[in-house]
PDB file of C-alpha atoms in Angstrom:
ATOM      1  CA  UNK A 173       1.196 -61.602  30.379  1.00 76.00           C
ATOM      2  CA  UNK A 174      -1.517 -64.126  31.091  1.00 85.00           C
ATOM      3  CA  UNK A 175      -2.736 -66.642  28.553  1.00 85.00           C
ATOM      4  CA  UNK A 176      -6.024 -64.742  28.148  1.00 85.00           C
ATOM      5  CA  UNK A 177      -4.167 -61.464  27.438  1.00 87.00           C
ATOM      6  CA  UNK A 178      -1.998 -63.250  24.854  1.00 86.00           C
ATOM      7  CA  UNK A 179      -5.109 -64.595  23.122  1.00 87.00           C
ATOM      8  CA  UNK A 180      -6.729 -61.141  23.111  1.00 89.00           C
ATOM      9  CA  UNK A 181      -3.546 -59.597  21.720  1.00 89.00           C
ATOM     10  CA  UNK A 182      -3.376 -62.252  19.004  1.00 86.00           C
ATOM     11  CA  UNK A 183      -7.046 -61.690  18.151  1.00 87.00           C
ATOM     12  CA  UNK A 184      -6.512 -57.906  17.857  1.00 90.00           C
ATOM     13  CA  UNK A 185      -3.441 -58.510  15.677  1.00 89.00           C
ATOM     14  CA  UNK A 186      -5.485 -60.734  13.343  1.00 85.00           C
ATOM     15  CA  UNK A 187      -8.328 -58.212  13.167  1.00 87.00           C
ATOM     16  CA  UNK A 188      -5.856 -55.439  12.345  1.00 88.00           C
ATOM     17  CA  UNK A 189      -4.242 -57.609   9.667  1.00 85.00           C
ATOM     18  CA  UNK A 190      -7.625 -58.355   8.066  1.00 86.00           C
ATOM     19  CA  UNK A 191      -8.650 -54.698   8.160  1.00 87.00           C
ATOM     20  CA  UNK A 192      -5.314 -53.722   6.587  1.00 88.00           C
ATOM     21  CA  UNK A 193      -5.802 -56.284   3.835  1.00 86.00           C
ATOM     22  CA  UNK A 194      -9.201 -54.804   2.993  1.00 87.00           C
ATOM     23  CA  UNK A 195      -7.794 -51.263   3.115  1.00 90.00           C
ATOM     24  CA  UNK A 196      -4.870 -52.148   0.843  1.00 88.00           C
ATOM     25  CA  UNK A 197      -7.248 -53.188  -1.929  1.00 90.00           C
ATOM     26  CA  UNK A 198      -7.447 -49.456  -2.736  1.00 93.00           C
ATOM     27  CA  UNK A 199      -3.709 -48.750  -2.449  1.00 92.00           C
ATOM     28  CA  UNK A 200      -3.166 -47.908  -6.131  1.00 94.00           C
ATOM     29  CA  UNK A 201      -6.297 -45.753  -6.160  1.00 95.00           C
ATOM     30  CA  UNK A 202      -5.123 -43.815  -3.088  1.00 95.00           C
ATOM     31  CA  UNK A 203      -1.694 -43.145  -4.608  1.00 96.00           C
ATOM     32  CA  UNK A 204      -3.186 -42.102  -7.949  1.00 97.00           C
ATOM     33  CA  UNK A 205      -5.612 -39.781  -6.162  1.00 96.00           C
ATOM     34  CA  UNK A 206      -2.783 -38.213  -4.166  1.00 96.00           C
ATOM     35  CA  UNK A 207      -0.777 -37.737  -7.365  1.00 96.00           C
ATOM     36  CA  UNK A 208      -3.743 -36.076  -9.056  1.00 96.00           C
ATOM     37  CA  UNK A 209      -4.250 -33.795  -6.050  1.00 96.00           C
ATOM     38  CA  UNK A 210      -0.702 -32.480  -6.419  1.00 96.00           C
ATOM     39  CA  UNK A 211      -0.985 -32.190 -10.196  1.00 95.00           C
ATOM     40  CA  UNK A 212      -4.108 -30.055  -9.859  1.00 96.00           C
ATOM     41  CA  UNK A 213      -2.437 -27.989  -7.147  1.00 96.00           C
ATOM     42  CA  UNK A 214       0.528 -27.295  -9.458  1.00 95.00           C
ATOM     43  CA  UNK A 215      -1.796 -26.558 -12.369  1.00 94.00           C
ATOM     44  CA  UNK A 216      -3.697 -24.034 -10.235  1.00 95.00           C
ATOM     45  CA  UNK A 217      -0.430 -22.413  -9.134  1.00 94.00           C
ATOM     46  CA  UNK A 218       0.770 -22.286 -12.731  1.00 92.00           C
ATOM     47  CA  UNK A 219      -2.428 -20.498 -13.758  1.00 93.00           C
ATOM     48  CA  UNK A 220      -2.138 -18.123 -10.799  1.00 93.00           C
ATOM     49  CA  UNK A 221       1.496 -17.309 -11.577  1.00 91.00           C
ATOM     50  CA  UNK A 222       0.591 -16.859 -15.237  1.00 88.00           C
ATOM     51  CA  UNK A 223      -1.971 -14.268 -14.133  1.00 89.00           C
ATOM     52  CA  UNK A 224      -4.832 -16.175 -15.726  1.00 89.00           C
ATOM     53  CA  UNK A 225      -8.371 -14.986 -15.059  1.00 91.00           C
ATOM     54  CA  UNK A 226     -10.185 -16.692 -12.206  1.00 92.00           C
ATOM     55  CA  UNK A 227     -12.788 -18.331 -14.447  1.00 92.00           C
ATOM     56  CA  UNK A 228      -9.987 -20.384 -16.032  1.00 91.00           C
ATOM     57  CA  UNK A 229      -8.631 -21.378 -12.600  1.00 93.00           C
ATOM     58  CA  UNK A 230     -12.051 -22.777 -11.649  1.00 95.00           C
ATOM     59  CA  UNK A 231     -11.399 -26.039 -13.513  1.00 94.00           C
ATOM     60  CA  UNK A 232      -8.220 -27.117 -11.690  1.00 95.00           C
ATOM     61  CA  UNK A 233      -9.570 -25.714  -8.398  1.00 96.00           C
ATOM     62  CA  UNK A 234     -12.728 -27.801  -8.716  1.00 97.00           C
ATOM     63  CA  UNK A 235     -10.660 -30.880  -9.555  1.00 97.00           C
ATOM     64  CA  UNK A 236      -8.370 -30.125  -6.611  1.00 96.00           C
ATOM     65  CA  UNK A 237     -11.321 -29.983  -4.221  1.00 97.00           C
ATOM     66  CA  UNK A 238     -12.888 -33.084  -5.748  1.00 97.00           C
ATOM     67  CA  UNK A 239      -9.630 -35.023  -5.375  1.00 97.00           C
ATOM     68  CA  UNK A 240      -9.465 -33.907  -1.742  1.00 96.00           C
ATOM     69  CA  UNK A 241     -12.977 -35.299  -1.189  1.00 96.00           C
ATOM     70  CA  UNK A 242     -11.929 -38.524  -2.860  1.00 96.00           C
ATOM     71  CA  UNK A 243      -8.882 -38.797  -0.593  1.00 95.00           C
ATOM     72  CA  UNK A 244     -11.119 -38.207   2.419  1.00 95.00           C
ATOM     73  CA  UNK A 245     -13.389 -41.014   1.258  1.00 95.00           C
ATOM     74  CA  UNK A 246     -10.398 -43.330   0.780  1.00 92.00           C
ATOM     75  CA  UNK A 247      -9.154 -42.531   4.289  1.00 90.00           C
ATOM     76  CA  UNK A 248     -12.512 -43.562   5.726  1.00 90.00           C
ATOM     77  CA  UNK A 249     -12.231 -46.982   4.054  1.00 87.00           C
ATOM     78  CA  UNK A 250     -10.129 -48.419   6.897  1.00 84.00           C
ATOM     79  CA  UNK A 251     -12.776 -50.952   7.852  1.00 81.00           C
ATOM     80  CA  UNK A 252     -13.820 -54.479   6.975  1.00 77.00           C
ATOM     81  CA  UNK A 253     -17.257 -53.390   5.757  1.00 80.00           C
ATOM     82  CA  UNK A 254     -16.239 -51.137   2.912  1.00 82.00           C
ATOM     83  CA  UNK A 255     -18.955 -49.113   1.230  1.00 86.00           C
ATOM     84  CA  UNK A 256     -18.775 -48.355  -2.464  1.00 89.00           C
ATOM     85  CA  UNK A 257     -16.396 -45.424  -3.111  1.00 94.00           C
ATOM     86  CA  UNK A 258     -18.984 -43.360  -4.990  1.00 95.00           C
ATOM     87  CA  UNK A 259     -17.105 -40.048  -4.709  1.00 96.00           C
ATOM     88  CA  UNK A 260     -13.892 -41.620  -5.994  1.00 97.00           C
ATOM     89  CA  UNK A 261     -15.631 -43.264  -8.936  1.00 97.00           C
ATOM     90  CA  UNK A 262     -17.320 -39.964  -9.814  1.00 97.00           C
ATOM     91  CA  UNK A 263     -14.009 -38.135  -9.429  1.00 98.00           C
ATOM     92  CA  UNK A 264     -12.252 -40.386 -11.921  1.00 98.00           C
ATOM     93  CA  UNK A 265     -15.120 -40.106 -14.400  1.00 98.00           C
ATOM     94  CA  UNK A 266     -14.889 -36.305 -14.164  1.00 98.00           C
ATOM     95  CA  UNK A 267     -11.108 -36.486 -14.596  1.00 98.00           C
ATOM     96  CA  UNK A 268     -11.547 -38.600 -17.714  1.00 98.00           C
ATOM     97  CA  UNK A 269     -13.987 -36.066 -19.164  1.00 97.00           C
ATOM     98  CA  UNK A 270     -11.674 -33.206 -18.214  1.00 97.00           C
ATOM     99  CA  UNK A 271      -8.740 -34.877 -19.958  1.00 97.00           C
ATOM    100  CA  UNK A 272     -10.742 -35.141 -23.170  1.00 97.00           C
ATOM    101  CA  UNK A 273     -11.888 -31.514 -22.796  1.00 95.00           C
ATOM    102  CA  UNK A 274      -8.279 -30.351 -22.390  1.00 95.00           C
ATOM    103  CA  UNK A 275      -7.227 -32.374 -25.431  1.00 96.00           C
ATOM    104  CA  UNK A 276     -10.064 -30.840 -27.469  1.00 96.00           C
ATOM    105  CA  UNK A 277      -9.130 -27.322 -26.351  1.00 93.00           C
ATOM    106  CA  UNK A 278      -5.492 -27.944 -27.222  1.00 92.00           C
ATOM    107  CA  UNK A 279      -6.472 -29.179 -30.671  1.00 92.00           C
ATOM    108  CA  UNK A 280      -8.562 -25.995 -31.045  1.00 92.00           C
ATOM    109  CA  UNK A 281      -5.392 -23.937 -30.396  1.00 89.00           C
ATOM    110  CA  UNK A 282      -6.537 -22.811 -26.915  1.00 88.00           C
ATOM    111  CA  UNK A 283      -3.677 -24.391 -24.947  1.00 86.00           C
ATOM    112  CA  UNK A 284      -2.294 -20.989 -23.917  1.00 86.00           C
ATOM    113  CA  UNK A 285      -5.439 -20.401 -21.831  1.00 87.00           C
ATOM    114  CA  UNK A 286      -4.958 -23.588 -19.819  1.00 89.00           C
ATOM    115  CA  UNK A 287      -1.164 -23.679 -19.737  1.00 89.00           C
ATOM    116  CA  UNK A 288       0.078 -20.084 -19.869  1.00 87.00           C
ATOM    117  CA  UNK A 289       3.667 -20.933 -18.944  1.00 82.00           C
ATOM    118  CA  UNK A 290       4.118 -23.216 -21.973  1.00 82.00           C
ATOM    119  CA  UNK A 291       5.063 -21.831 -25.335  1.00 80.00           C
ATOM    120  CA  UNK A 292       2.539 -22.455 -28.069  1.00 81.00           C
ATOM    121  CA  UNK A 293       4.461 -24.884 -30.242  1.00 86.00           C
ATOM    122  CA  UNK A 294       3.973 -28.278 -31.793  1.00 90.00           C
ATOM    123  CA  UNK A 295       6.279 -29.842 -29.202  1.00 91.00           C
ATOM    124  CA  UNK A 296       4.436 -28.420 -26.207  1.00 89.00           C
ATOM    125  CA  UNK A 297       1.073 -29.395 -27.731  1.00 92.00           C
ATOM    126  CA  UNK A 298       2.351 -32.926 -28.298  1.00 93.00           C
ATOM    127  CA  UNK A 299       3.540 -33.145 -24.681  1.00 92.00           C
ATOM    128  CA  UNK A 300       0.251 -31.813 -23.303  1.00 93.00           C
ATOM    129  CA  UNK A 301      -1.932 -34.024 -25.497  1.00 94.00           C
ATOM    130  CA  UNK A 302       0.281 -37.071 -24.991  1.00 96.00           C
ATOM    131  CA  UNK A 303       0.313 -36.557 -21.237  1.00 95.00           C
ATOM    132  CA  UNK A 304      -3.456 -36.274 -21.101  1.00 96.00           C
ATOM    133  CA  UNK A 305      -3.894 -39.347 -23.298  1.00 97.00           C
ATOM    134  CA  UNK A 306      -1.603 -41.345 -20.991  1.00 97.00           C
ATOM    135  CA  UNK A 307      -3.444 -40.005 -17.960  1.00 97.00           C
ATOM    136  CA  UNK A 308      -6.744 -41.019 -19.554  1.00 97.00           C
ATOM    137  CA  UNK A 309      -5.473 -44.566 -20.018  1.00 98.00           C
ATOM    138  CA  UNK A 310      -4.454 -44.601 -16.345  1.00 97.00           C
ATOM    139  CA  UNK A 311      -7.867 -43.311 -15.288  1.00 98.00           C
ATOM    140  CA  UNK A 312      -9.602 -45.984 -17.360  1.00 98.00           C
ATOM    141  CA  UNK A 313      -7.405 -48.588 -15.653  1.00 97.00           C
ATOM    142  CA  UNK A 314      -8.320 -47.222 -12.225  1.00 97.00           C
ATOM    143  CA  UNK A 315     -12.025 -47.249 -13.093  1.00 97.00           C
ATOM    144  CA  UNK A 316     -11.715 -50.901 -14.156  1.00 96.00           C
ATOM    145  CA  UNK A 317      -9.878 -51.674 -10.923  1.00 95.00           C
ATOM    146  CA  UNK A 318     -12.599 -50.008  -8.866  1.00 96.00           C
ATOM    147  CA  UNK A 319     -15.204 -52.012 -10.770  1.00 95.00           C
ATOM    148  CA  UNK A 320     -13.339 -55.282 -10.022  1.00 94.00           C
ATOM    149  CA  UNK A 321     -13.034 -54.341  -6.343  1.00 92.00           C
ATOM    150  CA  UNK A 322     -16.760 -53.628  -6.107  1.00 92.00           C
ATOM    151  CA  UNK A 323     -17.520 -56.953  -7.786  1.00 92.00           C
ATOM    152  CA  UNK A 324     -15.059 -58.665  -5.376  1.00 88.00           C
ATOM    153  CA  UNK A 325     -13.063 -60.033  -8.291  1.00 89.00           C
ATOM    154  CA  UNK A 326      -9.713 -58.411  -7.503  1.00 89.00           C
ATOM    155  CA  UNK A 327      -6.582 -60.381  -6.569  1.00 89.00           C
ATOM    156  CA  UNK A 328      -6.373 -58.797  -3.133  1.00 88.00           C
ATOM    157  CA  UNK A 329      -9.858 -60.047  -2.251  1.00 88.00           C
ATOM    158  CA  UNK A 330      -8.799 -63.574  -3.209  1.00 86.00           C
ATOM    159  CA  UNK A 331      -5.792 -63.188  -0.897  1.00 86.00           C
ATOM    160  CA  UNK A 332      -8.102 -62.063   1.896  1.00 85.00           C
ATOM    161  CA  UNK A 333     -10.325 -65.081   1.364  1.00 87.00           C
ATOM    162  CA  UNK A 334      -7.275 -67.365   1.430  1.00 87.00           C
ATOM    163  CA  UNK A 335      -5.994 -65.721   4.609  1.00 81.00           C
ATOM    164  CA  UNK A 336      -9.378 -65.984   6.312  1.00 83.00           C
ATOM    165  CA  UNK A 337      -9.701 -69.645   5.408  1.00 84.00           C
ATOM    166  CA  UNK A 338      -6.203 -70.363   6.737  1.00 83.00           C
ATOM    167  CA  UNK A 339      -6.846 -68.860  10.185  1.00 78.00           C
ATOM    168  CA  UNK A 340     -10.167 -70.611  10.770  1.00 68.00           C
TER     169      UNK A 340
END
């Protein structure tokens, strides 16, 4: 390998490292989105197996499609010039609203419509409501993280700045 080829290889390695650092700013968001995609898939299957009417399955199906769009947007973020993840931010806002809607429906004794395979009992209601409250806290945390990333105030961005200053 000539000296020029070694320099080009080193330059490509640095560019790839920088791009990966930018991409990894959204690592938690990508994993949370993937988790939500599978949760909505299982929820849809549970409704289907419980022979629920289609109009009830629309909610998890819509969330499933929306999470797929969000994952697509996250996959396209492998670049140094990262646009604002508008679809992902909207997705998590919709998820937050959906969590509160599910909690309200459960409190109104309608949990059997949304979760037909669960028995209607105090324990199952507590699990459903508690799970959605915890999920809502996670969603709020992700929305705050996305806000910090957009404002370039996240820890990973500071690491990128440190790395860039060390190689120049």
